XYZ file of C-alpha atoms in Angstrom:
762
model
C -54.266 14.750 21.827
C -50.862 14.159 22.225
C -51.013 11.121 21.274
C -52.942 11.728 18.073
C -49.857 14.471 17.769
C -46.958 12.005 18.036
C -48.749 9.953 15.856
C -48.974 11.956 12.930
C -44.974 13.166 13.776
C -44.409 10.130 12.788
C -46.112 8.748 9.771
C -45.112 12.209 8.705
C -41.253 11.563 9.288
C -41.607 7.119 7.932
C -42.892 8.975 4.640
C -39.995 11.271 4.381
C -37.847 9.070 5.159
C -39.205 6.402 2.430
C -39.544 9.759 -0.441
C -36.138 10.663 0.143
C -34.481 7.232 0.135
C -36.237 6.687 -3.288
C -35.521 10.102 -4.876
C -38.578 10.923 -5.179
C -39.787 14.905 -5.576
C -41.096 16.640 -2.632
C -44.269 18.217 -2.831
C -44.829 20.352 0.002
C -43.112 23.216 1.046
C -39.607 22.772 2.170
C -40.563 24.862 5.734
C -42.623 22.277 6.616
C -40.484 19.783 6.571
C -37.679 21.678 8.008
C -39.850 21.610 11.104
C -39.861 17.746 11.226
C -36.412 17.542 10.950
C -35.344 20.264 13.784
C -34.045 18.009 16.666
C -35.659 18.492 19.975
C -33.142 18.908 23.311
C -33.786 19.328 26.542
C -31.981 22.482 27.531
C -30.483 20.047 31.007
C -28.288 17.902 29.665
C -28.562 17.936 25.556
C -30.875 15.377 25.290
C -33.505 14.588 23.470
C -36.636 16.118 24.689
C -39.549 14.728 26.420
C -42.700 13.725 24.258
C -44.895 16.478 26.299
C -41.447 18.923 25.339
C -41.366 17.442 21.789
C -44.998 18.515 20.549
C -44.875 21.832 22.446
C -44.996 23.700 19.274
C -45.032 26.851 20.836
C -41.524 27.278 21.647
C -41.302 27.165 17.751
C -41.948 30.929 16.311
C -45.283 31.341 14.550
C -45.863 27.316 14.554
C -49.017 26.803 16.465
C -49.734 23.084 15.233
C -48.209 20.525 13.176
C -47.595 21.669 9.463
C -49.926 20.030 7.562
C -48.009 17.235 5.140
C -49.833 15.002 2.910
C -48.747 11.259 4.033
C -49.681 9.099 0.934
C -48.905 5.491 -0.323
C -45.361 5.647 -1.863
C -44.407 2.150 -3.082
C -42.041 -0.002 -0.475
C -38.192 0.661 -0.186
C -35.870 -1.073 2.387
C -35.810 0.701 5.379
C -32.879 0.699 8.291
C -34.875 1.106 11.091
C -37.670 -0.884 12.754
C -41.415 0.441 12.275
C -42.927 0.427 15.618
C -47.031 0.410 15.926
C -46.292 3.878 17.894
C -43.507 5.553 18.670
C -43.444 7.459 21.633
C -39.899 7.079 22.387
C -38.564 10.362 21.506
C -34.927 9.429 21.483
C -35.330 7.178 18.719
C -37.751 9.517 16.879
C -34.542 11.644 16.725
C -32.482 8.796 15.443
C -34.961 8.903 12.518
C -34.960 12.630 12.350
C -31.033 12.063 11.788
C -31.260 9.515 9.580
C -33.485 11.535 6.909
C -30.783 14.430 7.060
C -28.412 11.881 6.473
C -29.791 10.378 4.012
C -30.926 13.787 2.380
C -27.447 14.987 2.031
C -26.225 11.830 0.170
C -28.844 12.509 -2.058
C -27.881 15.732 -2.665
C -24.260 14.622 -3.497
C -25.516 11.429 -5.562
C -25.120 11.926 -9.425
C -28.173 9.404 -9.693
C -30.439 12.058 -7.739
C -33.216 13.602 -10.380
C -32.354 17.174 -10.744
C -36.029 18.499 -9.418
C -35.695 16.252 -6.522
C -32.144 17.252 -5.830
C -32.640 20.826 -5.700
C -35.801 21.148 -3.392
C -33.138 17.963 -1.045
C -31.191 21.105 -1.026
C -33.265 23.873 -0.736
C -34.613 22.078 3.063
C -30.667 21.174 3.614
C -30.069 25.391 3.276
C -32.606 26.398 5.639
C -32.642 23.735 7.883
C -28.820 25.138 8.282
C -29.850 28.913 8.381
C -32.297 28.893 10.987
C -32.461 26.267 13.135
C -28.642 25.829 14.627
C -28.386 22.166 13.304
C -24.605 22.438 13.943
C -25.096 23.206 17.909
C -27.470 21.254 18.551
C -25.548 17.903 16.943
C -22.520 19.357 18.714
C -24.278 19.238 21.750
C -25.538 15.657 21.255
C -21.933 14.318 21.081
C -21.867 14.371 25.111
C -25.466 12.372 24.495
C -25.279 8.738 27.017
C -26.550 6.875 23.617
C -23.574 6.354 22.036
C -25.578 5.330 18.674
C -27.159 8.915 18.820
C -23.597 10.403 19.559
C -22.234 8.406 16.259
C -25.037 9.308 14.191
C -24.727 13.161 15.219
C -21.034 13.174 14.458
C -21.999 11.634 10.981
C -24.796 13.969 10.262
C -22.350 17.026 11.102
C -19.043 15.803 8.978
C -21.915 15.458 5.885
C -23.448 18.828 6.380
C -20.031 20.788 6.836
C -19.270 18.869 3.671
C -22.915 20.071 1.942
C -21.403 23.671 2.871
C -17.735 23.278 1.637
C -19.378 21.982 -1.801
C -22.125 25.116 -1.822
C -19.070 27.692 -0.926
C -21.438 28.425 2.718
C -19.357 29.517 5.294
C -18.861 27.187 8.174
C -20.616 28.346 11.139
C -18.489 29.855 14.228
C -19.886 27.603 16.582
C -18.507 24.214 14.949
C -14.257 25.682 14.343
C -14.580 27.417 18.042
C -15.755 23.726 19.414
C -12.682 21.804 17.277
C -10.228 24.947 18.563
C -11.311 24.908 22.120
C -11.209 20.806 22.516
C -8.315 20.476 20.336
C -6.138 23.051 21.771
C -4.577 20.468 23.883
C -5.304 16.976 25.269
C -7.743 16.575 27.783
C -9.266 12.967 28.458
C -12.968 13.865 27.478
C -14.667 12.455 24.661
C -15.082 15.488 22.751
C -11.518 15.797 21.187
C -12.376 12.454 19.539
C -15.458 13.475 17.922
C -13.617 16.205 16.931
C -10.954 14.170 15.483
C -13.601 11.686 13.543
C -15.802 14.732 12.496
C -12.666 16.309 10.916
C -11.950 13.177 9.189
C -15.177 11.861 7.792
C -15.512 15.647 6.233
C -11.824 15.020 4.473
C -12.936 11.481 3.594
C -15.673 13.244 1.552
C -13.399 15.310 -0.011
C -11.251 12.685 -1.507
C -14.187 10.633 -2.412
C -15.526 13.614 -4.902
C -15.052 13.491 -8.281
C -15.431 17.508 -8.318
C -12.124 19.407 -9.601
C -11.513 21.141 -6.721
C -11.159 18.927 -4.198
C -7.759 21.221 -2.973
C -9.601 24.063 -2.550
C -12.589 23.030 -0.596
C -9.982 20.992 1.365
C -7.450 24.053 1.969
C -10.558 26.057 2.936
C -11.476 23.247 5.088
C -8.174 23.010 7.069
C -7.175 26.245 7.733
C -8.854 27.269 10.639
C -6.922 24.431 12.393
C -3.570 24.485 11.015
C -2.140 25.571 14.654
C -4.773 23.805 16.608
C -4.063 20.315 15.201
C -0.406 21.227 15.204
C -0.458 21.493 19.366
C -2.870 18.757 19.516
C 0.365 16.848 18.198
C 2.600 17.866 20.512
C 0.250 17.884 23.957
C -1.129 14.071 22.522
C 2.494 12.465 21.877
C 3.949 13.415 25.380
C 1.494 11.754 27.145
C 2.865 9.690 29.837
C 0.569 6.066 30.968
C 1.049 6.504 34.584
C -0.840 9.688 34.562
C -3.701 8.848 32.526
C -7.364 7.879 33.919
C -8.644 6.476 31.341
C -6.105 4.423 28.931
C -8.700 3.421 26.688
C -9.607 7.187 25.746
C -5.885 7.541 25.224
C -5.524 5.118 22.703
C -9.078 5.841 20.865
C -7.628 9.475 20.728
C -4.554 8.400 19.210
C -6.133 5.861 16.478
C -8.188 8.974 15.805
C -5.183 11.279 15.172
C -3.121 8.602 13.346
C -6.200 8.371 10.630
C -6.814 11.498 10.385
C -2.349 12.362 9.685
C -2.851 10.021 7.128
C -5.420 11.874 5.282
C -3.529 14.970 5.794
C 0.088 13.660 3.896
C -2.361 11.947 1.643
C -3.964 15.143 0.670
C -0.348 16.768 0.350
C 0.823 13.799 -1.760
C -2.521 13.806 -4.347
C -3.775 17.437 -4.322
C -0.515 18.964 -4.067
C -1.931 21.086 -1.307
C 0.680 22.564 0.985
C -0.683 23.160 4.380
C 1.287 23.949 7.936
C -0.971 20.959 9.138
C -0.040 18.685 6.471
C 3.740 18.580 8.025
C 3.894 18.394 11.385
C 4.378 14.571 11.156
C 7.656 15.391 9.275
C 8.943 18.839 11.956
C 8.716 16.580 14.585
C 8.769 12.019 13.335
C 9.933 10.872 16.508
C 7.096 11.901 18.689
C 5.283 9.301 16.697
C 7.746 6.760 16.934
C 8.325 6.980 20.607
C 4.671 5.790 20.732
C 6.692 2.403 19.787
C 8.261 1.968 22.775
C 4.826 2.398 25.052
C 3.084 0.088 27.011
C 0.207 -0.256 24.819
C -1.737 -2.937 22.805
C -0.267 -4.763 20.191
C -3.055 -3.283 17.796
C -1.911 0.537 18.615
C 2.009 -0.155 17.393
C 1.118 -2.439 14.381
C -1.520 0.198 13.406
C 1.371 3.065 13.482
C 4.294 1.362 12.386
C 2.187 0.252 9.135
C 1.312 4.310 8.884
C 5.035 4.747 9.108
C 5.541 2.501 6.133
C 2.804 3.993 4.070
C 4.487 7.046 4.342
C 7.711 6.282 3.849
C 6.112 4.293 0.320
C 4.174 7.435 -0.810
C 1.371 5.064 -0.197
C -0.992 6.880 2.763
C -4.948 7.386 1.032
C -4.209 5.022 -1.625
C -7.540 3.384 -1.161
C -9.024 6.974 -1.152
C -7.269 8.064 -3.971
C -7.502 5.205 -6.064
C -8.938 5.160 -9.793
C -8.801 9.290 -9.665
C -5.016 9.879 -9.218
C -2.596 10.095 -12.226
C -0.003 7.459 -12.907
C 2.571 9.609 -12.625
C 2.834 12.368 -9.785
C 5.105 15.392 -10.425
C 8.080 15.312 -8.277
C 7.953 17.617 -4.951
C 11.249 18.524 -3.574
C 9.617 19.821 -0.430
C 8.090 16.678 0.012
C 10.963 14.520 -0.529
C 12.698 16.537 2.275
C 10.275 15.494 4.660
C 10.232 12.264 3.813
C 13.896 12.518 4.415
C 13.636 13.488 8.354
C 11.001 10.822 8.825
C 13.570 8.229 7.171
C 16.327 9.779 9.448
C 14.458 9.670 12.762
C 13.227 5.650 11.543
C 17.055 4.826 11.330
C 17.895 6.675 14.723
C 15.303 4.918 16.121
C 16.577 1.602 15.246
C 19.906 2.385 15.768
C 18.737 3.175 19.637
C 17.386 -0.152 19.933
C 13.654 0.512 18.284
C 13.756 -3.338 16.953
C 14.555 -4.442 20.296
C 11.204 -3.112 21.748
C 9.023 -4.686 19.150
C 6.692 -7.687 20.525
C 6.261 -9.872 17.649
C 4.658 -13.026 19.553
C 0.937 -12.299 18.961
C -1.434 -14.011 20.642
C -4.012 -16.457 18.736
C -6.969 -15.012 17.185
C -10.087 -16.389 18.258
C -13.655 -15.594 18.353
C -13.934 -15.937 21.981
C -10.482 -13.559 22.249
C -7.059 -14.247 22.761
C -6.658 -15.882 25.780
C -6.168 -19.669 26.111
C -7.986 -21.407 28.768
C -5.980 -23.652 31.042
C -4.909 -26.931 29.578
C -5.386 -25.884 26.161
C -1.950 -26.053 23.546
C -1.774 -23.410 20.947
C 0.488 -23.178 18.438
C 1.075 -19.366 17.163
C 4.294 -18.447 15.655
C 5.607 -14.524 15.440
C 3.303 -11.479 13.964
C 4.267 -11.256 10.330
C 2.872 -7.995 10.091
C 5.422 -6.363 12.463
C 8.341 -8.100 10.974
C 7.422 -7.350 7.878
C 6.417 -3.319 8.532
C 9.574 -3.315 10.650
C 11.665 -4.848 7.854
C 10.359 -2.386 4.746
C 10.912 0.782 6.933
C 14.258 -0.194 7.741
C 14.898 -1.086 3.823
C 13.208 2.221 2.602
C 14.644 4.436 5.244
C 18.170 3.167 3.610
C 17.464 3.932 0.556
C 16.158 7.365 1.441
C 18.558 8.422 2.859
C 21.129 7.295 0.566
C 19.377 9.055 -2.373
C 20.814 12.222 -0.694
C 24.374 13.500 -0.711
C 25.796 10.713 1.704
C 29.082 9.505 0.904
C 30.383 6.310 0.071
C 32.214 5.476 3.174
C 28.907 6.702 4.944
C 26.985 4.517 3.384
C 28.351 1.476 3.308
C 28.816 1.567 7.586
C 25.276 2.860 7.521
C 24.282 -0.274 6.162
C 26.749 -2.820 7.303
C 25.143 -1.508 10.605
C 21.656 -1.121 10.175
C 21.267 -4.293 8.063
C 23.164 -6.416 10.965
C 20.249 -5.003 13.204
C 17.674 -5.923 11.351
C 18.690 -9.438 10.648
C 19.537 -9.783 14.291
C 16.248 -9.095 15.052
C 14.763 -11.242 12.132
C 16.884 -14.440 13.062
C 15.138 -15.755 16.156
C 11.372 -15.359 13.880
C 13.136 -17.243 11.064
C 13.560 -21.114 11.241
C 15.550 -22.667 10.073
C 17.903 -20.083 11.564
C 19.460 -17.804 8.366
C 23.333 -18.436 9.943
C 22.966 -21.458 7.899
C 21.602 -20.488 4.316
C 22.277 -17.205 2.350
C 20.995 -14.107 4.190
C 20.026 -12.699 1.167
C 17.139 -15.119 1.261
C 15.556 -13.279 4.402
C 13.519 -10.926 2.254
C 11.942 -14.116 0.352
C 11.320 -15.686 3.925
C 9.659 -12.341 5.109
C 7.462 -11.242 2.861
C 6.359 -14.405 1.552
C 2.793 -14.259 2.187
C 2.866 -9.934 1.001
C 3.276 -9.845 -2.521
C 3.525 -6.150 -2.477
C 5.807 -5.740 0.769
C 7.815 -8.127 -0.578
C 8.285 -6.422 -4.196
C 8.718 -3.185 -2.459
C 11.221 -4.168 -0.006
C 13.005 -5.965 -3.278
C 12.943 -2.929 -4.967
C 14.317 -0.566 -2.247
C 17.104 -3.386 -1.837
C 18.375 -3.030 -5.583
C 18.150 1.114 -4.820
C 20.795 0.472 -2.192
C 22.803 -1.674 -4.347
C 22.318 0.731 -7.390
C 23.457 3.673 -5.682
C 26.315 2.059 -3.853
C 27.722 0.330 -7.377
C 27.317 3.763 -9.100
C 29.745 5.211 -6.223
C 32.284 2.340 -6.266
C 32.513 2.660 -10.488
C 33.251 6.552 -10.417
C 36.060 5.874 -8.114
C 37.618 2.844 -10.388
C 38.159 0.944 -7.341
C 40.489 -2.415 -7.696
C 39.565 -5.607 -8.469
C 40.218 -6.778 -4.537
C 38.041 -3.902 -3.278
C 35.265 -5.115 -5.434
C 35.567 -8.489 -4.316
C 35.099 -7.151 -0.574
C 32.053 -5.126 -2.025
C 30.393 -8.318 -3.663
C 31.344 -10.671 -0.767
C 29.697 -7.377 1.834
C 26.396 -7.377 -0.515
C 25.871 -11.424 0.458
C 26.672 -10.936 3.724
C 24.703 -8.192 4.498
C 21.550 -9.899 2.642
C 21.137 -7.301 -0.202
C 22.357 -8.634 -3.004
C 19.903 -8.353 -5.771
C 20.259 -11.020 -7.770
C 19.892 -13.444 -4.753
C 17.106 -12.093 -4.087
C 15.766 -12.331 -7.653
C 16.605 -16.037 -7.504
C 15.004 -16.952 -4.181
C 11.979 -14.630 -5.642
C 11.766 -16.978 -8.901
C 11.460 -20.191 -6.554
C 8.954 -18.979 -4.342
C 6.845 -18.881 -7.199
C 8.283 -22.082 -9.047
C 9.782 -20.430 -11.861
C 6.578 -20.226 -13.084
C 6.335 -17.425 -16.024
C 2.186 -17.120 -15.423
C 2.767 -15.433 -12.087
C 5.177 -13.202 -13.876
C 2.874 -12.282 -16.192
C 0.479 -11.648 -13.538
C 2.399 -9.457 -11.558
C 2.994 -7.268 -15.181
C -0.162 -6.994 -15.636
C -1.752 -6.029 -12.866
C -1.079 -2.837 -10.821
C -1.562 -3.531 -7.182
C 2.418 -4.191 -6.999
C 5.119 -2.603 -7.896
C 6.911 -5.386 -10.218
C 7.095 -3.761 -13.569
C 9.223 -1.064 -12.076
C 10.982 -3.959 -10.264
C 11.211 -6.107 -13.008
C 12.737 -3.171 -15.265
C 15.250 -2.063 -13.490
C 16.441 -5.974 -12.777
C 16.794 -6.705 -15.927
C 18.730 -3.560 -17.120
C 21.250 -4.533 -14.001
C 21.158 -7.851 -15.517
C 23.414 -6.408 -18.360
C 25.340 -4.487 -16.794
C 26.251 -7.275 -14.179
C 25.933 -10.440 -16.145
C 28.890 -11.595 -14.786
C 27.926 -11.527 -10.564
C 24.701 -13.075 -11.970
C 26.088 -16.456 -14.228
C 28.447 -16.521 -10.907
C 25.606 -16.605 -8.426
C 23.514 -19.196 -10.623
C 26.915 -21.960 -10.628
C 27.245 -21.944 -7.053
C 23.640 -22.266 -6.575
C 24.314 -25.223 -8.402
C 27.562 -26.419 -6.998
C 25.636 -26.109 -3.339
C 23.017 -28.415 -4.236
C 25.615 -30.854 -5.784
C 27.980 -30.868 -3.219
C 25.804 -30.052 -0.033
C 23.009 -32.144 -1.198
C 20.411 -29.166 -0.840
C 17.766 -28.384 -3.359
C 18.026 -25.115 -5.777
C 14.520 -24.422 -4.814
C 14.942 -24.261 -1.417
C 17.927 -23.166 0.707
C 22.072 -22.668 -0.120
C 24.060 -23.460 2.812
C 27.371 -22.414 2.912
C 27.161 -19.316 0.815
C 28.009 -17.288 3.620
C 28.619 -18.571 7.185
C 27.999 -16.991 10.413
C 29.490 -13.782 11.088
C 31.182 -15.297 14.022
C 32.809 -17.840 12.173
C 35.257 -15.423 10.254
C 34.821 -17.505 7.448
C 34.989 -16.263 3.661
C 33.358 -16.727 0.421
C 34.133 -18.607 -1.962
C 36.516 -17.173 -4.746
C 34.212 -18.016 -7.677
C 31.317 -16.282 -5.780
C 32.719 -13.063 -5.566
C 35.843 -12.627 -7.876
C 34.004 -10.443 -10.771
C 34.594 -12.347 -14.802
C 34.673 -15.414 -12.870
C 31.902 -17.483 -14.588
C 34.695 -18.241 -17.621
C 35.971 -20.567 -15.087
C 32.913 -21.340 -13.123
C 31.825 -24.042 -15.548
C 35.098 -26.301 -14.803
C 34.705 -25.306 -10.529
C 30.588 -26.751 -10.893
C 31.776 -30.140 -12.658
C 33.943 -30.595 -10.051
C 31.613 -30.547 -7.671
C 29.280 -32.143 -8.984
C 31.289 -34.993 -10.565
C 29.294 -34.847 -13.551
C 31.155 -35.012 -17.244
C 34.043 -32.626 -17.661
C 32.983 -32.310 -21.054
C 32.728 -28.596 -22.859
C 29.265 -27.152 -22.735
C 27.513 -27.853 -26.465
C 26.504 -25.007 -28.115
C 22.757 -24.244 -28.364
C 21.606 -22.279 -31.693
C 19.110 -19.580 -31.669
C 16.676 -19.435 -34.057
C 17.604 -17.519 -37.072
C 14.784 -15.121 -36.559
C 16.954 -13.388 -32.881
C 18.537 -10.724 -34.730
C 15.628 -9.840 -37.127
C 12.969 -8.605 -34.636
C 13.255 -5.412 -35.994
C 13.347 -2.458 -33.098
C 11.281 -0.696 -35.366
C 9.021 -1.270 -33.072
C 9.596 0.569 -30.640
C 8.560 3.623 -32.720
C 5.375 2.212 -33.186
C 2.341 4.486 -32.336
C 1.362 2.421 -29.662
C 4.392 3.238 -28.284
C 3.451 6.703 -26.886
C 1.694 4.759 -25.080
C 4.381 3.688 -22.664
C 5.247 5.857 -19.547
C 8.934 4.315 -19.467
C 11.631 4.960 -22.648
C 13.688 2.116 -21.214
C 16.002 3.156 -24.141
C 15.966 6.489 -23.209
C 16.615 5.270 -19.464
C 19.639 3.191 -19.728
C 22.627 5.999 -19.901
C 20.294 7.934 -16.465
C 22.243 7.685 -13.038
C 19.165 7.671 -11.201
C 16.711 4.462 -11.816
C 14.206 6.440 -10.383
C 12.604 7.320 -13.515
C 11.864 3.775 -14.039
C 7.829 4.362 -12.785
C 5.079 2.108 -13.481
C 3.260 2.272 -16.791
C 0.290 3.872 -17.438
C -2.180 0.510 -16.999
C -5.609 2.672 -17.910
C -7.380 -0.576 -19.253
C -5.672 -3.160 -17.129
C -8.171 -3.841 -14.588
C -10.818 -4.044 -17.553
C -8.178 -6.614 -19.945
C -6.755 -8.236 -16.726
C -9.309 -11.268 -16.596
C -9.301 -12.065 -20.233
C -5.834 -11.712 -20.858
C -4.426 -14.297 -17.893
C -7.544 -16.661 -19.835
C -5.425 -16.167 -23.259
C -2.063 -16.626 -22.629
C -1.692 -19.424 -23.966
C -2.869 -20.791 -26.965
C -5.255 -24.350 -26.749
C -1.556 -26.415 -28.112
C 0.407 -24.581 -25.419
C -2.374 -25.323 -22.529
C -1.678 -28.742 -23.359
C 1.891 -28.688 -22.040
C 3.041 -30.407 -18.995
C 3.300 -27.545 -16.420
C 5.683 -29.387 -14.424
C 8.718 -27.737 -12.988
C 11.645 -28.132 -14.881
C 12.748 -31.751 -15.149
C 16.460 -31.960 -15.080
C 16.994 -36.013 -15.495
C 18.397 -37.651 -18.629
C 15.922 -37.056 -21.595
C 16.778 -36.921 -25.088
C 17.779 -33.242 -26.021
C 18.073 -31.915 -29.556
C 21.145 -30.628 -29.906
C 19.380 -27.667 -32.423
C 16.679 -25.591 -31.560
C 13.467 -25.383 -33.439
C 12.877 -22.411 -35.503
C 10.869 -19.911 -33.555
C 9.181 -16.470 -33.821
C 10.531 -15.847 -30.428
C 13.785 -14.506 -29.879
C 14.794 -16.567 -26.638
C 17.278 -19.252 -26.340
C 14.911 -22.561 -26.743
C 16.125 -24.446 -23.173
C 14.065 -27.154 -23.674
C 16.028 -28.069 -26.519
C 19.321 -27.552 -24.430
C 21.666 -30.294 -24.495
C 21.553 -32.867 -21.514
C 25.219 -32.398 -19.584
C 24.446 -28.648 -20.206
C 21.213 -28.514 -18.396
C 22.799 -30.793 -15.720
C 25.547 -28.183 -15.246
C 23.544 -24.650 -15.175
C 20.238 -25.943 -14.119
C 18.738 -23.343 -12.341
C 20.149 -21.168 -15.401
C 18.390 -22.817 -17.719
C 15.413 -22.656 -15.302
C 15.604 -18.928 -15.717
C 16.353 -19.251 -19.703
C 13.118 -21.242 -19.751
C 11.300 -19.014 -17.694
C 11.819 -15.370 -19.735
C 11.313 -17.790 -22.415
C 7.874 -18.574 -22.051
C 7.830 -14.796 -20.466
C 8.301 -13.358 -23.679
C 6.097 -15.962 -25.390
C 3.212 -15.188 -23.836
C 3.320 -11.164 -24.114
C 4.192 -11.421 -27.772
C 0.818 -13.630 -28.045
C -1.200 -10.843 -26.226
C 0.122 -8.438 -27.635
C -0.598 -10.172 -31.366
C -4.238 -9.837 -30.267
C -4.314 -6.665 -28.603
C -5.065 -7.990 -25.223
C -2.266 -6.849 -23.348
C -2.843 -3.188 -21.142
C 0.219 -1.191 -22.492
C 2.772 -1.271 -24.871
C 5.433 -3.810 -24.227
C 8.210 -3.123 -26.746
C 10.442 -1.583 -24.559
C 10.196 -4.797 -21.709
C 10.375 -7.090 -25.007
C 13.725 -5.267 -25.719
C 14.891 -6.097 -22.497
C 14.334 -9.370 -22.716
C 16.005 -9.528 -25.949
C 19.291 -8.063 -24.829
C 19.034 -10.727 -22.058
C 18.643 -13.461 -24.517
C 21.972 -12.404 -26.161
C 24.064 -12.656 -23.409
C 22.715 -15.958 -22.690
C 23.655 -17.144 -26.091
C 26.637 -15.747 -25.333
C 27.254 -17.359 -21.734
C 26.221 -21.161 -23.096
C 28.639 -20.836 -26.253
C 31.431 -23.347 -26.342
C 34.666 -22.788 -24.570
C-alpha cells in the first residue's frame, strides 16, 4: 500500500514539475497541489521524513487520503533531475518539491507566462505560504547535512521572500527573528552565512526586476535589518584568526558579507534609497581595510581590494544595474561626503604601509591546483589584478580628496608622498625598471591588459593635474615656480601629456581603436578624451615640447619613441635636473633647433603645411542642429567651468546595436584598401601642398620630408586625429554614429588650428 502511494506521489510531482516548467495551466484545486508541495520534516533533526512518515496522511488535518490529481501525458520538457522508476528516497523527493516551488515562483515573476496560468500559480503559492509555515520549514532545512538540500532551501526561501515583497505580503516574523538572532553578533555557525546569502539573493532579485517600485520594495525589506547589519559588521571585522576554530567559516562569512555590502551601496547609488545599513562601510572604512593585513588567502584580499575600487569608481553593482540605470545620475552630496571618508581612509592606510603588506607574487593557476611538483619549474609574474587595483584606489582617492577644500601646498605634499609610495611599490614588479624611463609610463604598463581601469586611472590623473593647475593659475605663480611644477608632474608620474602619448603608443597610433573606444560604453574614454582635448588647447606649448623631447631622446639615445624614453627623469637619488626644454613653458618655439641638433638632421626651417580651404568653412552651425539635443555634454558651454567633472559620458542608447555596424563601415572602400602599417618615417616624396579635402585637419601625409623627420611623433598624432575625424564624419553622414559628435568634432577642429600654427615657418 505504501509503495502504491509513494509511486502515485512521485508521479504527481513529476507531472506537476513538467506542467509548471512549460507554463501549462493547472486544472485541479489549488489546495490539492499545496499538499504535494508541502515538505515533510522529521521533528528530531529537520531532515527529510522517512517514507512511512511522509505518507502518514493523518498528520495533515483534513487529509485522510492522497488528493486526486489527474496524471496525464503532456509534451516533453527538459528535466533537471533524473527520473527513477521508483523514488523511494524521501530526500530526493524533497529536492523535487523545492524545485517545483522554485520554478513556479519564477514563472509567476516572468512576463512570458500566460496570464491564467500565472494566476493559478500565484494562488497555489499564497495558500502554501499561509497555511503550512513553509518559511519555517525552509529555515529548518538550512541545518541539513545534505548541502544540496540546504542550498535549494535557501534559493526557494529567497524567491518566496521576494514574492511576498512583490505581492505586498508582510514578511514572516520567523524569518526576521532568525536573521536578527544570527546576525546580532559573529558566530562560527553556518546560519549566519545562510542569512547573508538569502539577503543577497533577495536584493539581486529586486535589482533585476523591471517594476518602478524597486526602491520602496527594497526599503521594506531592509528596514528590519538596519541595526542588525551594523552590529554584524562590527563583530565580523574585529575577529582575530588565532581565536577562530574554523578559518573557512569566517572567510565564507567575509565573502558573503562583501557581496551584500556591494549591493547595499549600489542600491544607494542607483535607486536613491537611504538606509542606515547602506552607510556602514563609510562610517567605519578602516575595519574593511584592515582585512588586507590579515593572514588570509590571496583571493579574499583580491576580492576586497576590487570591492574598494568599485566603490571609489561608483561602479558597485554595475552588472546588475546595467541597462536600467540612467546615463546621468543626479548628484548625491551625502554620498560624495561618504566617498571622501573612504578615500581618506585609503590614503591613511597607504601612509601606514598598506602597499608594503600586499602580496603580489601569485602562485600558478592550474587545473590540478596551485602546487608545483618538485623539479617542475614555472614562470609566474606578479598578480596584476592587485597591482592595478592598488594603483587605481590610490589615484582615485587622491583625486577625491583634492576635490574637497584642500590647500595647494597640502595637495602637493600629499601628491609627492603618495605617488612616491605607489611608484616604490610598483618599481620591483615592472621590468625594465622605471628608473631608466619616464615615470609617467607606469600607468600604461600597469594597466595595459585592462582598458577600462587604464582610462579610469588616466582620468583620475588628469583630474589631479587640472585641480592643481587651476590652483597655480589662481595664485599667478612665477615662471620659475611653473617650471618646478612641470618637473614635479614628470617626477611623480602624472603628467597628462606623457600619459596620453604612452596610451597612443600602446594602441599603435591607430585611429580605429580610438573610434572603437568612442563608440563603446564599456570605458570612460569619451569623458577622458574630451577632457584631454580641452586641456590640449590650453596647454599646447607643454604638449609640443614633450613631443619634441620624445623625438630628441630617440635620436640622441637610440630609443624608439614607441618604446621607452630614457633620461627624461633620472632616478631621484641622482638629484639630476630635467632638461630645460621639457620644463620651460613656451619653449616649443626654440624646440625645433634643439631637436635638429640632437638628431643631426638638416637645420632648414620647417616648411609650411598648407591647410585645405575648407578648413575654416566647416560651419559651427552644426552645434545647433536638431541632433545636438541628443548630446549629454555641451562642450562649448563647459569651457569656462572650473570643474571638469561636468564632462560626463554621452548618452549611447543605440550604441550597442550600432556598434558592430559602425565598425564595419568606418572606412569607405577606397580607405579600406589603404596600407594600415605604422607611419613610415623614411624619406619619401611628400607633396608640398595638401590636396583639397572636406575635412578640416592638416594632411599630415602631405607634410614635407624634413618636417616629418624633425617632429615625427607630433605628426603621428596629427595623422591619428585626422583619420579619427574622417571616420567620425563618415559615420555621421550615414547616421551610424550612436550620438551627436558635433561638439567632439569642434574640439578636434580647435586642435587642428593649433597644429597649423605649430608647423608654420619660423
